[in-house]
mmCIF file of C-alpha atoms in Angstrom:
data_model
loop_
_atom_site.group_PDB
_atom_site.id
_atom_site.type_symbol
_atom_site.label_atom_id
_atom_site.label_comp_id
_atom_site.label_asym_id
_atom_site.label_seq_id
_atom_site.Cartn_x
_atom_site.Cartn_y
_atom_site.Cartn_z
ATOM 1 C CA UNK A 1 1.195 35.217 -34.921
ATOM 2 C CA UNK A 2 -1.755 37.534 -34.618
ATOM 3 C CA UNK A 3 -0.769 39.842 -36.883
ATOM 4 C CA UNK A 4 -0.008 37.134 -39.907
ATOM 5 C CA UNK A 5 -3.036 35.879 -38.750
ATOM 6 C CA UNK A 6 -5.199 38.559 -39.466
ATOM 7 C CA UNK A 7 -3.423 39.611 -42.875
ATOM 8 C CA UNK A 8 -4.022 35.876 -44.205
ATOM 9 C CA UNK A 9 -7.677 36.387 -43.090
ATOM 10 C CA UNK A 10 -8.120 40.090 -44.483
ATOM 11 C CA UNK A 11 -6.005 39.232 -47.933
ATOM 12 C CA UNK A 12 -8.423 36.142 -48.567
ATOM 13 C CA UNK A 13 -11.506 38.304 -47.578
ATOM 14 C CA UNK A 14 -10.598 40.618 -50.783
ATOM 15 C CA UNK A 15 -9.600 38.133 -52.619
ATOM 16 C CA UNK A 16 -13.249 36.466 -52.054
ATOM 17 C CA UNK A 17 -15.294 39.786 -52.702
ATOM 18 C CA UNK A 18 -13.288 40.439 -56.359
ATOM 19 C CA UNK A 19 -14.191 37.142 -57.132
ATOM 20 C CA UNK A 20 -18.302 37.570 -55.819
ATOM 21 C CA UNK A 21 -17.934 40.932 -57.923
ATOM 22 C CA UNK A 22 -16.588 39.794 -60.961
ATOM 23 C CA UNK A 23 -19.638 37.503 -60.817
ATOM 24 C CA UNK A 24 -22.177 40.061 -60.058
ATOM 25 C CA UNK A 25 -20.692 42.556 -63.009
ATOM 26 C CA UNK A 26 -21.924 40.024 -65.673
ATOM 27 C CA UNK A 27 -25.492 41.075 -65.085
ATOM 28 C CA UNK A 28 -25.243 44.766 -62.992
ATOM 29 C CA UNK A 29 -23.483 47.902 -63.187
ATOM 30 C CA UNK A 30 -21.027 48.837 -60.516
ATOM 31 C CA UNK A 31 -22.991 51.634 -59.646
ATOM 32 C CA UNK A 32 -25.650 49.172 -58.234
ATOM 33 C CA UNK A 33 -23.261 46.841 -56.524
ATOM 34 C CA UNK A 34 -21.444 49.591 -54.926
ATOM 35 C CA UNK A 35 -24.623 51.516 -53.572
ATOM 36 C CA UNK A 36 -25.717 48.203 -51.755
ATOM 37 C CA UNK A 37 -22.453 47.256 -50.395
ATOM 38 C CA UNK A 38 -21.671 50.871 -48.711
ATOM 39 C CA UNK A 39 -25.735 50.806 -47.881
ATOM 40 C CA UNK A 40 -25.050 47.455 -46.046
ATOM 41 C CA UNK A 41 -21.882 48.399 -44.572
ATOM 42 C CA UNK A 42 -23.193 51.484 -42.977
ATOM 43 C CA UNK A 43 -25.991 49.554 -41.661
ATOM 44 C CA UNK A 44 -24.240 46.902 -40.174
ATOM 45 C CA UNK A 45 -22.103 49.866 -38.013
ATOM 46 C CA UNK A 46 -25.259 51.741 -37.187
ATOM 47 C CA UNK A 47 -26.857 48.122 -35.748
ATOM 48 C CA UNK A 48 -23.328 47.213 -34.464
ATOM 49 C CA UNK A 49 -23.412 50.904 -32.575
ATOM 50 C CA UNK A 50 -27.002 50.797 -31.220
ATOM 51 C CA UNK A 51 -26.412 46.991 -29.889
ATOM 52 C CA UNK A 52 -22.803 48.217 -28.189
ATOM 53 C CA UNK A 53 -22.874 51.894 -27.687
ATOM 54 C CA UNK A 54 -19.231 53.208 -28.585
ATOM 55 C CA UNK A 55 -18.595 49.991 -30.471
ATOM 56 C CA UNK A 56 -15.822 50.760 -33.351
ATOM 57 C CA UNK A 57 -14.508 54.115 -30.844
ATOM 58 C CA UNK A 58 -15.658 57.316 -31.544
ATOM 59 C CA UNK A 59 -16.031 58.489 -35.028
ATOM 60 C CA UNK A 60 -14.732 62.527 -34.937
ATOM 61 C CA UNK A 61 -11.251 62.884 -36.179
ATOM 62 C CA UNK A 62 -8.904 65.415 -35.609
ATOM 63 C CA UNK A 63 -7.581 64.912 -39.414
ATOM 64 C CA UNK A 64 -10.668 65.324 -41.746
ATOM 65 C CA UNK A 65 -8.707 66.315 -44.697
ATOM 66 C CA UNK A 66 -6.896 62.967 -44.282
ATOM 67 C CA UNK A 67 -10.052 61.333 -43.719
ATOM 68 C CA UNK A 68 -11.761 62.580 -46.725
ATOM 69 C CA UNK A 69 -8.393 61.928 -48.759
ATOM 70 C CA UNK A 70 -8.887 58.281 -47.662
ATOM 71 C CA UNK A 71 -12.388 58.183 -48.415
ATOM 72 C CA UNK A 72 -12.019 58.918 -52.575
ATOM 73 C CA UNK A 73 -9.079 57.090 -53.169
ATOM 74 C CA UNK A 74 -11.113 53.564 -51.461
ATOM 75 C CA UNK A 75 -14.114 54.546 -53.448
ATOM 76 C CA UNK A 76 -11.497 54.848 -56.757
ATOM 77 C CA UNK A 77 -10.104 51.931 -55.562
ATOM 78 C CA UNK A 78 -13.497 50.056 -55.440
ATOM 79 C CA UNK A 79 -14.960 51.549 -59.131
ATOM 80 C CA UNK A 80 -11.679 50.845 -60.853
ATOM 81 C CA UNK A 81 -11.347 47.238 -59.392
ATOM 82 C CA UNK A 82 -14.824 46.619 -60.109
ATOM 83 C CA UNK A 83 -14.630 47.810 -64.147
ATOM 84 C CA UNK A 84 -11.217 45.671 -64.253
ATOM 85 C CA UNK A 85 -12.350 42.668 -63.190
ATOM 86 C CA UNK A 86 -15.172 42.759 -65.600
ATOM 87 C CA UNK A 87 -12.984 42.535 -67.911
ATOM 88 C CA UNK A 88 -9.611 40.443 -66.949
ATOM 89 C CA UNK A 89 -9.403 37.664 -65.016
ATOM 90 C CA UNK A 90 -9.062 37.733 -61.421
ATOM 91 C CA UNK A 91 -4.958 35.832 -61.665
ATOM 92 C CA UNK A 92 -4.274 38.939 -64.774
ATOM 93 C CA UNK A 93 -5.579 42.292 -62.781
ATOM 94 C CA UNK A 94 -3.638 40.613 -59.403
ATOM 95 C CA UNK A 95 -0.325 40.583 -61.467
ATOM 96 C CA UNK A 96 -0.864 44.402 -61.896
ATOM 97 C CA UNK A 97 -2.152 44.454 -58.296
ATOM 98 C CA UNK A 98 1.093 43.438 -57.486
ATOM 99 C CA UNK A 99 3.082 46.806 -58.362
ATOM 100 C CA UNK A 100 1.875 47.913 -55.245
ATOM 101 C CA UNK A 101 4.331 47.724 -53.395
ATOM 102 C CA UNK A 102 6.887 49.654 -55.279
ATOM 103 C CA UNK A 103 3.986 52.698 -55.933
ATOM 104 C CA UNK A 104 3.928 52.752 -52.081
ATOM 105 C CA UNK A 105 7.730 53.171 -52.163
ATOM 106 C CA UNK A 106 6.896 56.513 -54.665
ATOM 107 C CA UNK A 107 3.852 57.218 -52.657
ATOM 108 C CA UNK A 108 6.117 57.139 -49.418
ATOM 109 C CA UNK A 109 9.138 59.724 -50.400
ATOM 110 C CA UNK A 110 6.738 61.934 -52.064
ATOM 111 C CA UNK A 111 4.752 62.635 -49.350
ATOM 112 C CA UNK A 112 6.258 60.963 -46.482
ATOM 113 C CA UNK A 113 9.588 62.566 -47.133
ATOM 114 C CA UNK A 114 10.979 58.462 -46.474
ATOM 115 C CA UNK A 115 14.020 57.706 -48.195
ATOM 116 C CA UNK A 116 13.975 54.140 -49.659
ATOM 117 C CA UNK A 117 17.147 52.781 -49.969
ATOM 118 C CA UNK A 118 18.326 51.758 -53.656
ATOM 119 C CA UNK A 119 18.473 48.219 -53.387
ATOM 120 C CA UNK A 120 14.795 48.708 -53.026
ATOM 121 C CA UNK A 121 13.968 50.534 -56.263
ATOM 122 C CA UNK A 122 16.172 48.240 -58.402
ATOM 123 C CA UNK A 123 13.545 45.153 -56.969
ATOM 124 C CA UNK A 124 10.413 47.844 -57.612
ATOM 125 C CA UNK A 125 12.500 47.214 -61.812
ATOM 126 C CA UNK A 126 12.728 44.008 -61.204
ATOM 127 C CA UNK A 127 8.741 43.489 -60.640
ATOM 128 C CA UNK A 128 7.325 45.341 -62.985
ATOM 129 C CA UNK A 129 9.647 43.125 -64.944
ATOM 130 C CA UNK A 130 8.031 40.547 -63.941
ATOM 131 C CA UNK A 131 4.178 42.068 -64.614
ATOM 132 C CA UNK A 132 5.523 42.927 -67.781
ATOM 133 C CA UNK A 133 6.732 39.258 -68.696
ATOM 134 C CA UNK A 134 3.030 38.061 -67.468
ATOM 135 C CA UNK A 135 0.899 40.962 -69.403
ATOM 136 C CA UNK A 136 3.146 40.751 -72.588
ATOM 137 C CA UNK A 137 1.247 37.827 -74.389
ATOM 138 C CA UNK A 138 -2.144 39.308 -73.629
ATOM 139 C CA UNK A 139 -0.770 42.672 -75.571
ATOM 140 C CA UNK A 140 0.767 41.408 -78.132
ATOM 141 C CA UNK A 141 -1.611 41.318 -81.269
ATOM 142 C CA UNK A 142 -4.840 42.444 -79.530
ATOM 143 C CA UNK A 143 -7.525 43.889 -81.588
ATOM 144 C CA UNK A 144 -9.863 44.855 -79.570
ATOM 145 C CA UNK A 145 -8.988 47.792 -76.914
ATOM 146 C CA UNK A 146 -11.407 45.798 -74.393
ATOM 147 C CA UNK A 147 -8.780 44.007 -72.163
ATOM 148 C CA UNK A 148 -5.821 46.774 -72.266
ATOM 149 C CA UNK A 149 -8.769 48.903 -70.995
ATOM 150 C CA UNK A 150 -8.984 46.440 -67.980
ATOM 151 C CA UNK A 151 -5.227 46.632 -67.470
ATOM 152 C CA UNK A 152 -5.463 50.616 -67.294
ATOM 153 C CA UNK A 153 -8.546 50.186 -64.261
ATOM 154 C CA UNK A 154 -6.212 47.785 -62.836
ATOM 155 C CA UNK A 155 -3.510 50.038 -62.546
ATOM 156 C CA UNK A 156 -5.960 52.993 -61.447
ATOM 157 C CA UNK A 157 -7.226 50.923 -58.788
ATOM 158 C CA UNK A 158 -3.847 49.980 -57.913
ATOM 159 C CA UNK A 159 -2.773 53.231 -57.340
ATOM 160 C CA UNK A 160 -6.022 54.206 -55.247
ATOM 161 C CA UNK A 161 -5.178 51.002 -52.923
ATOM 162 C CA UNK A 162 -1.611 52.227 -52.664
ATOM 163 C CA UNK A 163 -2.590 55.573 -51.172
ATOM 164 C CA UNK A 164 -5.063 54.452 -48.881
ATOM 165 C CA UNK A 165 -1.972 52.855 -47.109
ATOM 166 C CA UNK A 166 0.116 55.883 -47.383
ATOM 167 C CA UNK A 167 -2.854 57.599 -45.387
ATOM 168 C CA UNK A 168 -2.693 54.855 -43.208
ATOM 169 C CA UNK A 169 0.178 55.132 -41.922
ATOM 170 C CA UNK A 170 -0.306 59.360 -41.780
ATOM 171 C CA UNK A 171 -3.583 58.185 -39.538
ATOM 172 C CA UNK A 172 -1.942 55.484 -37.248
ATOM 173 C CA UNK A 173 -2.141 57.839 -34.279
ATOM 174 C CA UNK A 174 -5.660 57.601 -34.347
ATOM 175 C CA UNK A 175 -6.956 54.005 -33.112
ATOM 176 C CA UNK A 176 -10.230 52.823 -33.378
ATOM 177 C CA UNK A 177 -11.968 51.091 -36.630
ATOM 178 C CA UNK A 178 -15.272 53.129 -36.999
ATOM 179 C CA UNK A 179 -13.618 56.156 -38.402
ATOM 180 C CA UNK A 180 -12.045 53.609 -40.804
ATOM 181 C CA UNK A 181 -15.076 52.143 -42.076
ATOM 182 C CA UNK A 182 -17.834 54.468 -41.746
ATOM 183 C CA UNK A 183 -15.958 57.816 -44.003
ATOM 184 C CA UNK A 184 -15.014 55.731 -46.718
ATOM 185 C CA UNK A 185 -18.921 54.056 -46.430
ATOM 186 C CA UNK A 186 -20.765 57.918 -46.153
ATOM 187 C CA UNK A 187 -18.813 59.059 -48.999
ATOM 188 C CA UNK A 188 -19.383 56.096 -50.962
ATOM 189 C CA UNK A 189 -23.467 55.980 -50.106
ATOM 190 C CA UNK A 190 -23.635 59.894 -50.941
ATOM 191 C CA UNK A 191 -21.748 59.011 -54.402
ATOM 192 C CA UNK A 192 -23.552 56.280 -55.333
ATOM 193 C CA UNK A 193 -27.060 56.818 -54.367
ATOM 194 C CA UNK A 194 -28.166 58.921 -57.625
ATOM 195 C CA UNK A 195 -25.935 56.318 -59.984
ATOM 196 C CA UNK A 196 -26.866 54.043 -58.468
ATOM 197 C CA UNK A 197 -30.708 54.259 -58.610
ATOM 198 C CA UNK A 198 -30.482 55.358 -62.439
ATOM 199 C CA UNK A 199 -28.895 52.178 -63.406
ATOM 200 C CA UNK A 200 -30.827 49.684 -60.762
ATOM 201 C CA UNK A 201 -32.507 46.310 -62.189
ATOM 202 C CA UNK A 202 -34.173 44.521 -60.189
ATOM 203 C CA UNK A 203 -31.732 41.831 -59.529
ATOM 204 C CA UNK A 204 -32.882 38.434 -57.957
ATOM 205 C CA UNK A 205 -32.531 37.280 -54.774
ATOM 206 C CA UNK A 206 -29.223 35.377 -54.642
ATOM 207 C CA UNK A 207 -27.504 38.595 -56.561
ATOM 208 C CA UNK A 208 -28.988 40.975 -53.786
ATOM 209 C CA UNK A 209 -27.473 38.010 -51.278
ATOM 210 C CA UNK A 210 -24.070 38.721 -53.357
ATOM 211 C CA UNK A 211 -24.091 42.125 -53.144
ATOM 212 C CA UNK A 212 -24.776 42.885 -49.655
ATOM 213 C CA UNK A 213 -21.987 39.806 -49.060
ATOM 214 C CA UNK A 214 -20.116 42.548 -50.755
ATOM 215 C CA UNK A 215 -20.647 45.317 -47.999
ATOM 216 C CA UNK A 216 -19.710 42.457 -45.113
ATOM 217 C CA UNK A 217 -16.714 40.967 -46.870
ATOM 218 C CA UNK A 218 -15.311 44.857 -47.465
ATOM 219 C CA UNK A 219 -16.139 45.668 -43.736
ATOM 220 C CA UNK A 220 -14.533 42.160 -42.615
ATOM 221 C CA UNK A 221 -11.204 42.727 -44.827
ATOM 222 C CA UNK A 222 -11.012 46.095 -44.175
ATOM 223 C CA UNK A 223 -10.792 45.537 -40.295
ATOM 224 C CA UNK A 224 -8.307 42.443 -40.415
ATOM 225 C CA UNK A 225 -6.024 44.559 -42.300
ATOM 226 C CA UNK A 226 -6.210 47.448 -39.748
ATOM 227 C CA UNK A 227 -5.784 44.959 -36.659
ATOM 228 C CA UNK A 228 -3.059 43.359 -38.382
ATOM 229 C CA UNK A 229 -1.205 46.280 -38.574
ATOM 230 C CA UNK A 230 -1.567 47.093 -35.092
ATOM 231 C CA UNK A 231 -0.088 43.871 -34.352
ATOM 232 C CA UNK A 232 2.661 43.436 -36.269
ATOM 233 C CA UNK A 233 5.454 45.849 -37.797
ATOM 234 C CA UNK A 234 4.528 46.594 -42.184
ATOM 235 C CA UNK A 235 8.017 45.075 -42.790
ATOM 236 C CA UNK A 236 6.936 41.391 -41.157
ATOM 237 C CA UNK A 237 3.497 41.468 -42.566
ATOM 238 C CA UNK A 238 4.046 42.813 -46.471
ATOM 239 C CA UNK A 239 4.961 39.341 -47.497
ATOM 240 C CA UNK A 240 1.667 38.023 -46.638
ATOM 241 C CA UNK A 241 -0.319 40.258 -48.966
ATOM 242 C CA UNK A 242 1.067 38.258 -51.626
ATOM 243 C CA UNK A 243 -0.419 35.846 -50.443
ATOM 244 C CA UNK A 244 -3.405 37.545 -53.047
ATOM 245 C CA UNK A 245 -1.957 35.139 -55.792
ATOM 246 C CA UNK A 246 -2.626 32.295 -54.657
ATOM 247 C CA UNK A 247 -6.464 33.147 -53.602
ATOM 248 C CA UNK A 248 -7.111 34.961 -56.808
ATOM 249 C CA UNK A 249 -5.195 31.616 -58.987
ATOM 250 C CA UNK A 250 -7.502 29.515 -56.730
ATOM 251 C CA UNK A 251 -10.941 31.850 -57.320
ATOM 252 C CA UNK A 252 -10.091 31.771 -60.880
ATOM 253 C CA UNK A 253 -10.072 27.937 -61.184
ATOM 254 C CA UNK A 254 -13.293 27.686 -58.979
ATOM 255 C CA UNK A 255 -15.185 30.154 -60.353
ATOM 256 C CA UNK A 256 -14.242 29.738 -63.787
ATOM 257 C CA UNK A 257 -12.233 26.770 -64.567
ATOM 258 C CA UNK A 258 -9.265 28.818 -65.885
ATOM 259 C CA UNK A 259 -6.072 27.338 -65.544
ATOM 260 C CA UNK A 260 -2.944 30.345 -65.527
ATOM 261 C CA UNK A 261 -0.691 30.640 -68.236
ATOM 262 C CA UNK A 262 2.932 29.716 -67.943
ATOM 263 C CA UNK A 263 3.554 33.292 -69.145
ATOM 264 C CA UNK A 264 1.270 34.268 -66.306
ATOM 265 C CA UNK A 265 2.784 32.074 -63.354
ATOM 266 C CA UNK A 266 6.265 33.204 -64.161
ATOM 267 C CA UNK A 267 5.523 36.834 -64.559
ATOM 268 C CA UNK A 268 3.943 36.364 -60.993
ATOM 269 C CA UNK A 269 6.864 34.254 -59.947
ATOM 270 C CA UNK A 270 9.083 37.238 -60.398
ATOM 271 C CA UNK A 271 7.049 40.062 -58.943
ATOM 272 C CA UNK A 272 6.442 37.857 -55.694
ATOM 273 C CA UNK A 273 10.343 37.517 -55.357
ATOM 274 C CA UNK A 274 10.938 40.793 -56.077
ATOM 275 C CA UNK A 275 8.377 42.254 -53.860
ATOM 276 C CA UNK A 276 9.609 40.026 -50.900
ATOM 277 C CA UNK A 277 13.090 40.739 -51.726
ATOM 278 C CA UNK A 278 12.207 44.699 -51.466
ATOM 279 C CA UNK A 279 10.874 44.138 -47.912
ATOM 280 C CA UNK A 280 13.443 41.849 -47.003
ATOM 281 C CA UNK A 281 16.349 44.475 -47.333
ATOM 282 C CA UNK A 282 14.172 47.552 -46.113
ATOM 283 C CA UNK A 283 13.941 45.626 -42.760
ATOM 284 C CA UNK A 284 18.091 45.229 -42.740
ATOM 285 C CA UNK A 285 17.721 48.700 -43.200
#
């Protein structure tokens, strides 16, 4: 159960750091939040390095391109996430979160040259069914472009998230988790740093606190995920990440006292089942 284990722990990790950063984007730009959170995530590795020399394995890479591919797409996934969550809440942008699965499905034949079997595209319809059965009363009569705009990060940051496990899998042969945090941290740092400092306010204690949470909770999630999979096959451990739902319904009340739509819970309802049905039959495959 080690590898369940660890999904639970890395899906609930995420789910806690949208939640901390949809609180933090009421008063600071995402360029702040993000420059701390790689900032404290490279320093934790450099202290975690000097303390246990090696710790994390070595950090040269035979597959830079791969590496660097895997950097943008985390720090897209990180901006877009950010700017959605701003503006939806969490229980909305996990809906579209939860296309995933069928973009990795795309993501896979494309540039995997995999073959999913049909059964499994006519469940990727059958979810974004379901998304659009949960988004559809949000749409309809909207006169602002605010919260579509929210929808479209969602979906960018969806997408981002989808390819970092395509490159996953295309960097499995490769163990060790200090290539997989520190890249995506260096890039991110180097991005941020002059955005960053042009849009910093001095933020108080307890947001500082928050946003260098951030950099831990990433760095936590990031390596349960990456354990998990070494654990335990993608097919057995897929169902867990929706697991997402129920966190982000359960941030959502905390946080902010919002209680989900019935639009909303059966929209979710149907991508869950359809997502779990997908995985189901590309196991009996």
């Amino acid at each position: 159960m080690r590898g369940p284990a660890l999904m639970l722990a890395g899906i609930g990790l995420f789910g806690l750091l949208d939640a901390n950063s949809k609180l933090l984007s009421a008063g600071h730009e995402v360029w702040q939040v993000l420059l701390v959170r790689f900032a404290t995530l490279l320093l934790v590795v450099g202290v975690a390095r000097a303390l246990v020399p090696g710790w994390g394995g070595p950090l040269a890479t035979r597959f830079p391109r791969l590496h660097a591919a895997r950097a943008v797409v985390m720090l897209g996934s990180a901006i877009c996430f950010f700017q959605a969550f701003r503006l939806l809440p969490l229980a909305e942008g996990y809906l579209v979160f939860f296309t995933s699965p069928f973009i990795v499905l795309a993501l896979a034949a494309w540039t995997l040259k995999e073959r999913p079997p049909a059964v499994a595209w006519a469940w990727c319809g059958v979810g974004f069914a379901g998304v659009a059965i949960g988004l559809a009363p949000g749409l309809v009569g909207m006169a602002s472009g605010a919260p579509v705009l929210g929808y479209l990060y969602a979906l960018g940051g969806t997408f981002c998230y989808s390819a970092v496990f395509t490159l996953n899998r295309q960097l499995r042969a490769e163990p060790g988790i200090g290539r997989v945090l520190v890249w995506p941290s260096l890039l991110g740092f180097v991005v941020m740093l002059p955005l960053g400092l042009s849009h910093w306010s001095s933020p108080s204690p307890l947001a500082l606190a928050q946003m260098m949470g951030n950099g831990l909770l990433v760095g936590l999630a990031t390596v349960c995920l990456a354990e998990a999979f070494r654990h335990a096959s993608a097919s057995r451990l897929a169902p867990f990440g929706y697991s997402g739902l129920v966190w982000s319904l359960t941030w959502d009340f905390a946080f902010w006292g919002r209680i989900p739509a019935l639009a909303m819970l059966a929209g979710a309802a149907v991508v869950v089942f359809a997502c779990v049905m997908s995985e189901r039959a590309a196991a009996r495959k």
